[in-house]
Amino acid sequence: MYKTAFLGCGGRARAHADAYRFVKRGKIGAICDMNEELLNSFGDDFGVSSRYTDLDEMLEKEKPDVLHIVTAPVLR
């Protein structure tokens, strides 16, 4: 089972998270967004309790196998 993490919790991230309903070998383990309102809404909707506003902290603590970078291109 792959532990995945998401950087960005906006509309694009929701489309990616929706696809996880069909992924048998992956699970969303943690999410990160600077906008706490988006972060908490996304976490509540997709049942993710590990929530971060700092990417480095998330990566250090969660050690995901896969990182989805779903932010606007100008923010990368």
mmCIF file of C-alpha atoms in Angstrom, residues 7-68:
data_model
loop_
_atom_site.group_PDB
_atom_site.id
_atom_site.type_symbol
_atom_site.label_atom_id
_atom_site.label_comp_id
_atom_site.label_asym_id
_atom_site.label_seq_id
_atom_site.Cartn_x
_atom_site.Cartn_y
_atom_site.Cartn_z
ATOM 1 C CA LEU A 7 0.363 19.584 -1.684
ATOM 2 C CA GLY A 8 -2.591 21.805 -2.500
ATOM 3 C CA CYS A 9 -6.227 21.257 -1.560
ATOM 4 C CA GLY A 10 -8.084 23.211 -4.241
ATOM 5 C CA GLY A 11 -10.247 22.057 -7.126
ATOM 6 C CA ARG A 12 -7.539 20.160 -8.987
ATOM 7 C CA ALA A 13 -6.619 18.274 -5.817
ATOM 8 C CA ARG A 14 -10.241 17.254 -5.332
ATOM 9 C CA ALA A 15 -10.275 15.674 -8.794
ATOM 10 C CA HIS A 16 -7.114 13.720 -7.926
ATOM 11 C CA ALA A 17 -8.555 12.663 -4.566
ATOM 12 C CA ASP A 18 -11.795 11.509 -6.206
ATOM 13 C CA ALA A 19 -9.727 9.155 -8.367
ATOM 14 C CA TYR A 20 -8.399 7.437 -5.245
ATOM 15 C CA ARG A 21 -11.747 5.681 -4.889
ATOM 16 C CA PHE A 22 -10.478 3.450 -7.717
ATOM 17 C CA VAL A 23 -6.893 2.999 -6.496
ATOM 18 C CA LYS A 24 -6.497 -0.233 -4.592
ATOM 19 C CA ARG A 25 -2.809 0.179 -3.712
ATOM 20 C CA GLY A 26 -2.797 3.768 -2.522
ATOM 21 C CA LYS A 27 -4.208 5.823 0.316
ATOM 22 C CA ILE A 28 -4.211 9.562 0.997
ATOM 23 C CA GLY A 29 -2.220 9.806 4.210
ATOM 24 C CA ALA A 30 -1.595 13.545 4.573
ATOM 25 C CA ILE A 31 -2.456 16.900 3.020
ATOM 26 C CA CYS A 32 -0.829 20.322 2.989
ATOM 27 C CA ASP A 33 -2.118 23.763 2.052
ATOM 28 C CA MET A 34 -1.338 27.283 3.303
ATOM 29 C CA ASN A 35 -5.062 28.077 3.267
ATOM 30 C CA GLU A 36 -6.429 26.458 6.432
ATOM 31 C CA GLU A 37 -10.034 26.760 5.265
ATOM 32 C CA LEU A 38 -9.289 24.734 2.101
ATOM 33 C CA LEU A 39 -7.108 22.348 4.099
ATOM 34 C CA ASN A 40 -9.818 21.558 6.643
ATOM 35 C CA SER A 41 -12.612 21.333 4.092
ATOM 36 C CA PHE A 42 -10.589 18.912 1.956
ATOM 37 C CA GLY A 43 -9.553 16.877 4.999
ATOM 38 C CA ASP A 44 -13.130 16.609 6.225
ATOM 39 C CA ASP A 45 -14.490 15.680 2.792
ATOM 40 C CA PHE A 46 -11.887 12.982 2.129
ATOM 41 C CA GLY A 47 -11.356 11.709 5.672
ATOM 42 C CA VAL A 48 -7.740 12.833 6.030
ATOM 43 C CA SER A 49 -6.735 13.730 9.571
ATOM 44 C CA SER A 50 -3.029 14.494 9.001
ATOM 45 C CA ARG A 51 -3.144 18.142 7.918
ATOM 46 C CA TYR A 52 -0.262 20.569 7.530
ATOM 47 C CA THR A 53 0.372 24.150 6.493
ATOM 48 C CA ASP A 54 4.130 23.512 6.150
ATOM 49 C CA LEU A 55 5.383 21.177 3.396
ATOM 50 C CA ASP A 56 8.743 20.382 5.026
ATOM 51 C CA GLU A 57 7.034 19.402 8.275
ATOM 52 C CA MET A 58 4.588 17.134 6.441
ATOM 53 C CA LEU A 59 7.330 15.392 4.469
ATOM 54 C CA GLU A 60 9.493 14.905 7.553
ATOM 55 C CA LYS A 61 6.707 13.526 9.750
ATOM 56 C CA GLU A 62 4.678 11.549 7.212
ATOM 57 C CA LYS A 63 7.367 10.279 4.813
ATOM 58 C CA PRO A 64 4.949 9.655 1.922
ATOM 59 C CA ASP A 65 5.775 7.296 -0.938
ATOM 60 C CA VAL A 66 4.041 9.605 -3.442
ATOM 61 C CA LEU A 67 3.559 13.386 -3.392
ATOM 62 C CA HIS A 68 0.833 14.921 -5.550
#
